Tab-separated table of C-alpha atoms (C1' of nucleotides) in Angstrom:
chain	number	residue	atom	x	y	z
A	1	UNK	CA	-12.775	32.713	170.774
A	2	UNK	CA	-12.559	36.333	170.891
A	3	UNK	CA	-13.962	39.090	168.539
A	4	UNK	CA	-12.554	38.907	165.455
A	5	UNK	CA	-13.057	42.270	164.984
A	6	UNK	CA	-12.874	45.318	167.727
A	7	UNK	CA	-15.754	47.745	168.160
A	8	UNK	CA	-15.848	50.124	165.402
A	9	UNK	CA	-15.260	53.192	166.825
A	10	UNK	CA	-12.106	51.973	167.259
A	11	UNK	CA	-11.396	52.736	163.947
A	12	UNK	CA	-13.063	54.978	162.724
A	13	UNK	CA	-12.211	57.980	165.174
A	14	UNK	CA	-8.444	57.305	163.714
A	15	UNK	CA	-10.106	57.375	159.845
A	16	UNK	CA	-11.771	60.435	160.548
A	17	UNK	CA	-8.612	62.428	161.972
A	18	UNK	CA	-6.641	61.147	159.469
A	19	UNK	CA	-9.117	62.647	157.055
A	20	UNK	CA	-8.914	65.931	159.089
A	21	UNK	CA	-5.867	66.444	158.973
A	22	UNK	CA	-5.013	65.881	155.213
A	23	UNK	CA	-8.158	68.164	154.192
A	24	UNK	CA	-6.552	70.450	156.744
A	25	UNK	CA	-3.308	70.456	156.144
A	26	UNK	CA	-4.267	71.297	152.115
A	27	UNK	CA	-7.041	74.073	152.951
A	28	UNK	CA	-6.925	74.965	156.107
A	29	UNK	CA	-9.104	75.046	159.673
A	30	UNK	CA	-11.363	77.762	158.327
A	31	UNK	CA	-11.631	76.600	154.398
A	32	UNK	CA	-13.135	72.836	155.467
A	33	UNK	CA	-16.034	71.649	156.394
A	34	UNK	CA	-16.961	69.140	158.258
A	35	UNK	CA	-19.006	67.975	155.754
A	36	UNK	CA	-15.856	67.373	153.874
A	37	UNK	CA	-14.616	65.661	156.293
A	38	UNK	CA	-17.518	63.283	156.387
A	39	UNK	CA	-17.480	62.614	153.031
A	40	UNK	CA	-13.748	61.965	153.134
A	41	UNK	CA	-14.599	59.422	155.404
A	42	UNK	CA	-17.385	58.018	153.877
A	43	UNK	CA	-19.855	59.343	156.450
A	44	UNK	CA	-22.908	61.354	156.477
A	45	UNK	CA	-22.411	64.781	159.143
A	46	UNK	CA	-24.079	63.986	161.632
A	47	UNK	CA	-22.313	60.779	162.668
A	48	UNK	CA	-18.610	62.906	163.332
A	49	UNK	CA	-20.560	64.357	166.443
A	50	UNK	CA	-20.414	60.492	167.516
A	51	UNK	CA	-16.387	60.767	167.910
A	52	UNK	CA	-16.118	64.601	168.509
A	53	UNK	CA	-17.777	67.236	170.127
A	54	UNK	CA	-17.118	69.809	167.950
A	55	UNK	CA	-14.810	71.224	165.091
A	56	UNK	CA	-12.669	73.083	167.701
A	57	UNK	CA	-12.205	69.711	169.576
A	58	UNK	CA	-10.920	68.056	166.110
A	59	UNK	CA	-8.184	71.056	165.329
A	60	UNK	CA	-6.968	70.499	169.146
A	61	UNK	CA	-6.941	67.059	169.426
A	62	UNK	CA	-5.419	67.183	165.925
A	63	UNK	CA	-2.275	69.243	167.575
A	64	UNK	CA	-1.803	68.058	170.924
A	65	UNK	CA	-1.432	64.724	169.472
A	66	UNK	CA	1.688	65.885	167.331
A	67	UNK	CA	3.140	67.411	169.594
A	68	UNK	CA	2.990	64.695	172.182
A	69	UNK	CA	4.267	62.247	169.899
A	70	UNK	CA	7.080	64.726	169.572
A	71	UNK	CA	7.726	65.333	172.726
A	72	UNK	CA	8.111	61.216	173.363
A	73	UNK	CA	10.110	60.742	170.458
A	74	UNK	CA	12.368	63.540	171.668
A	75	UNK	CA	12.648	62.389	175.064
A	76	UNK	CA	14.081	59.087	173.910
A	77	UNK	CA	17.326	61.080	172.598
A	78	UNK	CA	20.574	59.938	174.355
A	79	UNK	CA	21.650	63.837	175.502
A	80	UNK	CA	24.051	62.421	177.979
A	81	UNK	CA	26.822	62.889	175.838
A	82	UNK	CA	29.173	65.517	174.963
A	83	UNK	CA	27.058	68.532	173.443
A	84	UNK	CA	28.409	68.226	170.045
A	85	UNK	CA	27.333	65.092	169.716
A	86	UNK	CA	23.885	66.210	171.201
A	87	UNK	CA	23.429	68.863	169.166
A	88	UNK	CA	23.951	66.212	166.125
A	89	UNK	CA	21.444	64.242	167.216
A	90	UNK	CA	18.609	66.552	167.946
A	91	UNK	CA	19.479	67.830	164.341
A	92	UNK	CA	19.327	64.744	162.730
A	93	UNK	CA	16.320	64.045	164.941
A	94	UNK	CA	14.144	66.990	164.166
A	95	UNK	CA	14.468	66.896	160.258
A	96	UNK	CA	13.503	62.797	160.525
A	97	UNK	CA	10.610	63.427	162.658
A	98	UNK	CA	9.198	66.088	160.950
A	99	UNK	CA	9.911	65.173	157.220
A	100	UNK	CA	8.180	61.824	158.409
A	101	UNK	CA	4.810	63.271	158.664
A	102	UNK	CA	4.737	67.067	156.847
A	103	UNK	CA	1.058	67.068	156.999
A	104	UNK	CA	1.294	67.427	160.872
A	105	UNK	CA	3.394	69.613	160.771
A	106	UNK	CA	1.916	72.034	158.267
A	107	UNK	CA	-1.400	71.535	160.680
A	108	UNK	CA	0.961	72.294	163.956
A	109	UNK	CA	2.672	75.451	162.840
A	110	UNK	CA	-0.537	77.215	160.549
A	111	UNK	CA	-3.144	76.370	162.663
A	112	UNK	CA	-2.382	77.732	165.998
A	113	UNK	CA	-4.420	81.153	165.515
A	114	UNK	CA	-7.542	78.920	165.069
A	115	UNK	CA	-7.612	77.808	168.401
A	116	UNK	CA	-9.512	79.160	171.214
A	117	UNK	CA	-7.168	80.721	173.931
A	118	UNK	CA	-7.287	77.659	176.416
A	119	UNK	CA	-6.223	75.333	173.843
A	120	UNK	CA	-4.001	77.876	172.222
A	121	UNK	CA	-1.854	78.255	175.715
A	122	UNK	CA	-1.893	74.322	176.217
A	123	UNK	CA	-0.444	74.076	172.549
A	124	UNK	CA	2.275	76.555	173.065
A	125	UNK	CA	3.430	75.495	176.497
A	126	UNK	CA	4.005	71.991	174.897
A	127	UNK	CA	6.102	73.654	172.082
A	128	UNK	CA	8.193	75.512	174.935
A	129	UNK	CA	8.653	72.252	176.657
A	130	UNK	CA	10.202	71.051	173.056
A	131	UNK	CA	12.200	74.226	172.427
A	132	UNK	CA	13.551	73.424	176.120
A	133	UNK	CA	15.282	70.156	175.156
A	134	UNK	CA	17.178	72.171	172.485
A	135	UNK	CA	18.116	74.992	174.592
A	136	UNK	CA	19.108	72.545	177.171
A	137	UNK	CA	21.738	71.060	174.600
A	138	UNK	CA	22.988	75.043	173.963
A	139	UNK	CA	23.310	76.496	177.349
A	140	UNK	CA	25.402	72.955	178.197
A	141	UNK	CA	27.580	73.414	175.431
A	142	UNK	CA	27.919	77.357	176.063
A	143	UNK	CA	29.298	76.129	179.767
A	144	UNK	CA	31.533	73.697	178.696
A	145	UNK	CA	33.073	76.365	175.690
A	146	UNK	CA	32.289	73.623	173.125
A	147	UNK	CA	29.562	76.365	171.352
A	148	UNK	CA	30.814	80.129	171.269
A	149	UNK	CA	27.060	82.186	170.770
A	150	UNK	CA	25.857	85.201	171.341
A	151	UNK	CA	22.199	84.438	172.617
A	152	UNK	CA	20.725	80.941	173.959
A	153	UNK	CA	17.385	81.867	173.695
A	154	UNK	CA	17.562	83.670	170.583
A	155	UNK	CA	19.956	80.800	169.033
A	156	UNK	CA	17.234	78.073	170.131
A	157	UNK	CA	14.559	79.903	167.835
A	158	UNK	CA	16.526	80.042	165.207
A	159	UNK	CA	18.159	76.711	165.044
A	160	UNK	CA	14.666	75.688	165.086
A	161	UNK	CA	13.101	77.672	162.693
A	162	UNK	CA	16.591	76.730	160.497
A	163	UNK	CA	15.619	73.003	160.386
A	164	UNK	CA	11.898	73.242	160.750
A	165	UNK	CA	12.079	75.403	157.190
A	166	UNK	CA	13.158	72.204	155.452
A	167	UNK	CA	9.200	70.387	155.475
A	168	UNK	CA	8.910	73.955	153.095
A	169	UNK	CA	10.816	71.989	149.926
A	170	UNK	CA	12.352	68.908	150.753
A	171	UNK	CA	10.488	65.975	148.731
A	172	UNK	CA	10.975	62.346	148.627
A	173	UNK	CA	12.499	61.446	145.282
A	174	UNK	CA	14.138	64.448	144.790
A	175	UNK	CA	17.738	65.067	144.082
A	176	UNK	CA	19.146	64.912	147.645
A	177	UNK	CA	18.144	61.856	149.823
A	178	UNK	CA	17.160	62.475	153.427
A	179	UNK	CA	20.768	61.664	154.790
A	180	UNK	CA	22.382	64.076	152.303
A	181	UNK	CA	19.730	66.595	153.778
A	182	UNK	CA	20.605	66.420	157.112
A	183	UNK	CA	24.477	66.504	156.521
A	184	UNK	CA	23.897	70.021	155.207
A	185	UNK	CA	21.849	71.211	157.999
A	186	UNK	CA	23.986	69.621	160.676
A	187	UNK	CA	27.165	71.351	159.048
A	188	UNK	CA	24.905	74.794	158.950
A	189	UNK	CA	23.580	74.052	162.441
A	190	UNK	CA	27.131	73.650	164.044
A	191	UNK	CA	28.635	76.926	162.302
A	192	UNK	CA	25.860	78.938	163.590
A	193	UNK	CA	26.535	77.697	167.112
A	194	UNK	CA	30.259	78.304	166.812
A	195	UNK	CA	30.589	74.470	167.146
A	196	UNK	CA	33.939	73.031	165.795
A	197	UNK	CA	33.433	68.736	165.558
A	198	UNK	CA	36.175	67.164	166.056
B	1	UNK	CA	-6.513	126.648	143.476
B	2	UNK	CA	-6.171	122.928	143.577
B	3	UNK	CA	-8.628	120.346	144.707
B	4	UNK	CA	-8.108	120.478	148.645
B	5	UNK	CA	-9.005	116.626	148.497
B	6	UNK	CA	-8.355	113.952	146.189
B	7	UNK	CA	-11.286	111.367	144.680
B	8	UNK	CA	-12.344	109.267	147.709
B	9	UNK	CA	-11.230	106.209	145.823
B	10	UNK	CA	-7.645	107.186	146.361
B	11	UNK	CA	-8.136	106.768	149.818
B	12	UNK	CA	-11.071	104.091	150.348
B	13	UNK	CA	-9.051	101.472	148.796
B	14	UNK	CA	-5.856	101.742	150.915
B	15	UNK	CA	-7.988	101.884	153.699
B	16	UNK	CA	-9.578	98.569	152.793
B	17	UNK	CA	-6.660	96.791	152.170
B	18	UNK	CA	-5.466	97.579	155.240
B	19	UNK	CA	-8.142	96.919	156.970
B	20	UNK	CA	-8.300	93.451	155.356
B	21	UNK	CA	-4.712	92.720	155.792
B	22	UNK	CA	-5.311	93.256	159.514
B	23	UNK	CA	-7.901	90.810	160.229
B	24	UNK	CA	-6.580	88.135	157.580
B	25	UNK	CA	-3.124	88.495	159.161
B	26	UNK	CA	-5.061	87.914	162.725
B	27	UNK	CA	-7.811	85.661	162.001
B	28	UNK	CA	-6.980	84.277	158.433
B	29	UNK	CA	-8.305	84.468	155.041
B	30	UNK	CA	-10.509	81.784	154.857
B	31	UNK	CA	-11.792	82.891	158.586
B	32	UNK	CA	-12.887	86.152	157.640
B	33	UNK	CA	-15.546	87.826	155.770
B	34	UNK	CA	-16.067	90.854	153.623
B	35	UNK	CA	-18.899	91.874	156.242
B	36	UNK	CA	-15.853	91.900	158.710
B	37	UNK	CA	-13.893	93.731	156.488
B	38	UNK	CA	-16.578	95.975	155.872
B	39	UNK	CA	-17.328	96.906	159.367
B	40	UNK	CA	-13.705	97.440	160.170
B	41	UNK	CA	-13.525	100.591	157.637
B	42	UNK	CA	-16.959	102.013	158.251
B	43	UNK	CA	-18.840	101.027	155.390
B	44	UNK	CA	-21.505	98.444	154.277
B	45	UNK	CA	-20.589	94.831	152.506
B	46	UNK	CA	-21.657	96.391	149.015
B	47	UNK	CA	-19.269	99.456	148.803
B	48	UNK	CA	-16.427	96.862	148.648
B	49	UNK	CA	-17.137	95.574	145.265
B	50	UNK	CA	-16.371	99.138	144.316
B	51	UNK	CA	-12.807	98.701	144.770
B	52	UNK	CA	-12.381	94.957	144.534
B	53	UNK	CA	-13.974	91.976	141.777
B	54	UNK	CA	-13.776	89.780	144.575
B	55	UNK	CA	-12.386	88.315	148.093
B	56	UNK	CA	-9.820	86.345	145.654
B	57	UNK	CA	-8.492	89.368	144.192
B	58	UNK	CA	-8.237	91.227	147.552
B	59	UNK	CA	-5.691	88.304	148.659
B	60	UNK	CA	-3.455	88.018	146.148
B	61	UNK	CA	-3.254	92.288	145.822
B	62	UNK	CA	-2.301	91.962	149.071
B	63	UNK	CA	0.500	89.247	148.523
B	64	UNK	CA	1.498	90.939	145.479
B	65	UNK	CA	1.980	94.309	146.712
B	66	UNK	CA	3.783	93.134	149.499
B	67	UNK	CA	6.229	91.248	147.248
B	68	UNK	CA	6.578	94.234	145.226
B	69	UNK	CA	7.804	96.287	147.549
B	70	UNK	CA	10.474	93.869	148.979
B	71	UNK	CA	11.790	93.166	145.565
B	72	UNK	CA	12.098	96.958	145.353
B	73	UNK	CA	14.043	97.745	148.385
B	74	UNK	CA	16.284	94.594	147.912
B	75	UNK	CA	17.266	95.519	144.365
B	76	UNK	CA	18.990	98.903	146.835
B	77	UNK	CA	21.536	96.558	148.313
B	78	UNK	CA	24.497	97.204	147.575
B	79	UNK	CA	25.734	93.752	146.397
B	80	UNK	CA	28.925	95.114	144.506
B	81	UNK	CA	31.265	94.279	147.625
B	82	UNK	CA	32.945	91.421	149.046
B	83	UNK	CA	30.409	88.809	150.054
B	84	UNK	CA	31.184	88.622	153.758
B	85	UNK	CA	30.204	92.264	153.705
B	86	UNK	CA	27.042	91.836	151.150
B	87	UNK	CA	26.023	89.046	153.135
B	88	UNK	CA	25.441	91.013	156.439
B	89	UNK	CA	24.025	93.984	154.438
B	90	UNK	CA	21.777	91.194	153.092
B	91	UNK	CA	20.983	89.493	156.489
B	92	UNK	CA	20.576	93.439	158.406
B	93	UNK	CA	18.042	93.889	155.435
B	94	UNK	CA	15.807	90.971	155.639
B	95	UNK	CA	15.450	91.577	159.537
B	96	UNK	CA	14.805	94.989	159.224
B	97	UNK	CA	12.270	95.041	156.316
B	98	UNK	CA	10.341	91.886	157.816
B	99	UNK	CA	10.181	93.220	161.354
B	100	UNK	CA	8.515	96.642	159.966
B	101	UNK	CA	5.843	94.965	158.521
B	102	UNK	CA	4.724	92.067	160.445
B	103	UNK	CA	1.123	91.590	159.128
B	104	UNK	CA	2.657	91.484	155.514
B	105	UNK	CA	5.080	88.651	156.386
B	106	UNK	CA	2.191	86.478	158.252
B	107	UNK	CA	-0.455	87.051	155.199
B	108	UNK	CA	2.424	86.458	152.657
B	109	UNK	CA	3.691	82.715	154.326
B	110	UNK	CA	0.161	81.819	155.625
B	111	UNK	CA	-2.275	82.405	152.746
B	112	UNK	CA	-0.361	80.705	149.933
B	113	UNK	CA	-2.789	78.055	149.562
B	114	UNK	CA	-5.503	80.267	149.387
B	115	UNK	CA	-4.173	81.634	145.987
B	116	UNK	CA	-5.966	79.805	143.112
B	117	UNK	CA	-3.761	78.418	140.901
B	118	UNK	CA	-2.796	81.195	138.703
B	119	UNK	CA	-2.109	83.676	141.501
B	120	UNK	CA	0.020	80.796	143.467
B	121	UNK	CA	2.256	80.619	140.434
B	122	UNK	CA	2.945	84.486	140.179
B	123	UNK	CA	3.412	85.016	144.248
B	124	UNK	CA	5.750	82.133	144.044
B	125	UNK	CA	7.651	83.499	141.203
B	126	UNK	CA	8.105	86.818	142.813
B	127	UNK	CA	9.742	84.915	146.006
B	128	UNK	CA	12.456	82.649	143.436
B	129	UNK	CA	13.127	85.722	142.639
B	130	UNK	CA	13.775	87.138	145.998
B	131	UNK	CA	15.580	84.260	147.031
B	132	UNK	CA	17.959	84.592	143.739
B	133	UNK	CA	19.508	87.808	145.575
B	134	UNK	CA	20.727	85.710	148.273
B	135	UNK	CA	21.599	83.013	146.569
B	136	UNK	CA	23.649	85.399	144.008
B	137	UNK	CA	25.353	86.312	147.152
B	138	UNK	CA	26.194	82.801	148.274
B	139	UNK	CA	27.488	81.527	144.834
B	140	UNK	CA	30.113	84.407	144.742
B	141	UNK	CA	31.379	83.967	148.119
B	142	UNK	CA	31.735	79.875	147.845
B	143	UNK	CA	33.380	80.815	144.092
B	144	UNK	CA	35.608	83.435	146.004
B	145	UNK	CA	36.505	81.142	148.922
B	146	UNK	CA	35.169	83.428	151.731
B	147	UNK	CA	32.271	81.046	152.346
B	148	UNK	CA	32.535	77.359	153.235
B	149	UNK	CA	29.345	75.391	152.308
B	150	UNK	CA	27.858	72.330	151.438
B	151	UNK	CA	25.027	73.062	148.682
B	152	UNK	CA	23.741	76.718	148.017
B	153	UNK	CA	20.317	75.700	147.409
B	154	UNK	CA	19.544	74.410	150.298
B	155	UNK	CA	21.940	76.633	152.216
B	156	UNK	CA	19.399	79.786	150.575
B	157	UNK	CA	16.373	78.111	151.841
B	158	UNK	CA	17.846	77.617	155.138
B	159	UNK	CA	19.052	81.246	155.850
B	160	UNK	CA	16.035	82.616	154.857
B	161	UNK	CA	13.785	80.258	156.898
B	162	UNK	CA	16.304	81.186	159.997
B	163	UNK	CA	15.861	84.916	159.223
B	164	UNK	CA	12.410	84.923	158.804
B	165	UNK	CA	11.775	82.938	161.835
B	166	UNK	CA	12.560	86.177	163.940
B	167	UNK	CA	9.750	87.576	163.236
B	168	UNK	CA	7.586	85.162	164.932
B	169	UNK	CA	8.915	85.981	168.713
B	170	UNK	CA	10.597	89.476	168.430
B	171	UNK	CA	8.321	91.912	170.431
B	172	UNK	CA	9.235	95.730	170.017
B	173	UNK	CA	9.957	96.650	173.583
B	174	UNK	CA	11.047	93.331	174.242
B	175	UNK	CA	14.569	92.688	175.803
B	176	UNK	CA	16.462	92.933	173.074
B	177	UNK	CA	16.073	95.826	170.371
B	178	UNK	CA	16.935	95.687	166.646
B	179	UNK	CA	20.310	95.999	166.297
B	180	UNK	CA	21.052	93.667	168.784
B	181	UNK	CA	19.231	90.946	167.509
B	182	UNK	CA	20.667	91.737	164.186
B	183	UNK	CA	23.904	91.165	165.533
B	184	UNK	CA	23.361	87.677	166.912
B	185	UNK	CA	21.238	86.818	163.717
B	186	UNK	CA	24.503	87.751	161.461
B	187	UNK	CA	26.854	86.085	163.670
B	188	UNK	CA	24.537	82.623	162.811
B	189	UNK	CA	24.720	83.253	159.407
B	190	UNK	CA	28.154	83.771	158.859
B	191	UNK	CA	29.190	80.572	161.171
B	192	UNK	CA	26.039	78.776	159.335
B	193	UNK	CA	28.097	79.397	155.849
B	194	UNK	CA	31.781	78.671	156.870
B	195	UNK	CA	32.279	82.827	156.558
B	196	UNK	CA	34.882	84.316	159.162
B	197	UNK	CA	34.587	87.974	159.382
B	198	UNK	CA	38.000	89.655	159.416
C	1	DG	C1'	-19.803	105.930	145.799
C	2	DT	C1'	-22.643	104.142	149.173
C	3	DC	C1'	-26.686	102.353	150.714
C	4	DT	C1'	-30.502	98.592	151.539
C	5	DA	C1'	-32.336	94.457	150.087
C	6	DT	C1'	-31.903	90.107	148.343
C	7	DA	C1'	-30.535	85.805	145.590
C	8	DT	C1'	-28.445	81.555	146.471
C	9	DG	C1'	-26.124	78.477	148.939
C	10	DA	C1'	-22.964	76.552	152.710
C	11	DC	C1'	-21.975	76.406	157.404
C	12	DG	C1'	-21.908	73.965	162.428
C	13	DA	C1'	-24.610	71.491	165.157
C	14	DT	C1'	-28.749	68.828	166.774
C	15	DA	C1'	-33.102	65.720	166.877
C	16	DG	C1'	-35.062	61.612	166.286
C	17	DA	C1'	-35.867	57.321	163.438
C	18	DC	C1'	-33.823	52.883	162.734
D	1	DG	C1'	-23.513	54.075	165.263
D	2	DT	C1'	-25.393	55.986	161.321
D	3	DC	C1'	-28.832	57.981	158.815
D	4	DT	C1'	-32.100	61.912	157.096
D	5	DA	C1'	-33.988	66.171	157.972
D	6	DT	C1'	-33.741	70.499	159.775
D	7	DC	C1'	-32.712	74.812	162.686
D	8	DG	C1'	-30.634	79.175	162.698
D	9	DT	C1'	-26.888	81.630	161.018
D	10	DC	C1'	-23.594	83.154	158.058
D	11	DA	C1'	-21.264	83.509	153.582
D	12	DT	C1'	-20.153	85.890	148.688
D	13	DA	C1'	-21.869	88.515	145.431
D	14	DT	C1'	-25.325	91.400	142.923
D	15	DA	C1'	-29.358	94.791	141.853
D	16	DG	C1'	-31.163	98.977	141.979
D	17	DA	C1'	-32.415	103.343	144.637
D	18	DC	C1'	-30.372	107.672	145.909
DNA sequence: GTCTATATGACGATAGAC
DNA sequence: GTCTATCGTCATATAGAC
């Protein structure tokens, strides 16, 4: 019979950035300690250095991991269709996968001064690769005359910054439910690209 | 004859505050110290507490001043004309007074939770009220007909976030230069709100 | 108004026992 | 793997001399 339970650091690494990231995402890099974070966990200090070499290592590892679970997520998107239709998508796709975990988020776009300049240029180069499948969507759509805009690169930013703002108010329970949410945005989204759906 | 100078205080503190809003804006608040802030304007940690009760109160002056004077210029608009145009006037504004002061805008969306309570309620007050300009703008032009849109709430959140978002890549001496980038921003907004400029 | 000196405590990180 | 204890450094804020 096999284990019945798996070594424990196999659960506690995940405890402890979980704990990270919430005391993070609330105070900031800077404002917490890792003491905090210990006691969040249950832990005394000196056992973190078990799962991490350092603070710096935690904020990175903290942010490369949300933005490769982005990235995966976004690569499953069907983009093969017309670019309406694509653009639709990503929208309602962003807004899900962000409103889905807003402490990541908060962590991904406040943090990114707090890391050292190796891990700052890793961390930005995966948020170009991101930015890429959305411009990918406008400069297709541009071709094809579907989107009339002034600026792909400059329309890419702000699409994004558009829907990314939403994590800023939206809360469960609140008067508009998540599919009401993204209706408005996608309506917003296509006007500002020129985009007429059918 | 005059005084040929004025007290020192009248131009210590200015020269503190900016010398905090500088390294906050770069390195955050939490991230730096009053010894930092200190050495940046040529005097010792102690002289400070001259001009300032504490590191709290230096933050929210900061946010508050800045708030101030947006408030200030926006109540200049000239809102008394059709929407379509007060909208663009609106939109030209917001670029133009956030790109002139980009250290304000990073310390003002960064730093909120570093407010204790009190201050976070007063900061956020002063930006309702900011966003109640452009809001005023979009209720009279979906009343009028000029603007086609789903939910002003949300569509006030989401211009602003798009707006605002500029000032995170635009570089002066960059490609594109101010008016230019205006242009594509107001073209976004007006498709973004169902408004066809005539 | 600015300085030096200091009170008081928290920080990140490590050593070594168990 | 986790603990306790500790190193060396830094923090905010204040006291008192000049």
């Amino acid at each position: 019979m096999a284990r019945t339970q798996g070594s424990r650091s196999e659960t506690t690494r995940p405890l402890i950035m979980e704990a990270a990231k919430r005391l993070i995402a609330r105070h900031g890099f800077a404002a917490v300690s890792m003491r905090q974070i210990a006691a969040e966990t249950g832990k005394q200090v000196g056992a973190l250095y078990s799962y991490i070499p350092d603070k710096q290592a935690l904020l990175f590892e903290l942010m490369r991991s949300h933005m490769m679970d982005l990235l995966q997520a976004a690569s499953q998107l069907d983009l093969k269709t017309d670019p309406g239709t694509a653009l639709e998508s990503f929208t309602r796709f962003h807004i899900d996968f962000h409103l889905a975990r807003p402490e990541d988020v908060f962590v991904a776009y406040m943090e990114l001064r707090n890391l050292e300049p190796d891990n700052f240029k890793a961390i930005t180069s995966l948020r170009h690769e991101y930015e890429d499948v959305l411009r990918g969507i406008l400069i297709k759509g541009t071709n094809s005359g579907a989107f009339q805009l002034a600026d792909v690169r400059v329309s890419t930013r702000a699409v994004i910054a558009m829907l990314t703002g939403v994590t800023t108010w939206y809360r469960d329970h609140g008067i508009l439910d998540r599919d009401e949410v993204i209706a408005i945005y996608w309506r917003m989204v296509a006007g500002s690209v020129g985009y007429k759906p059918a």
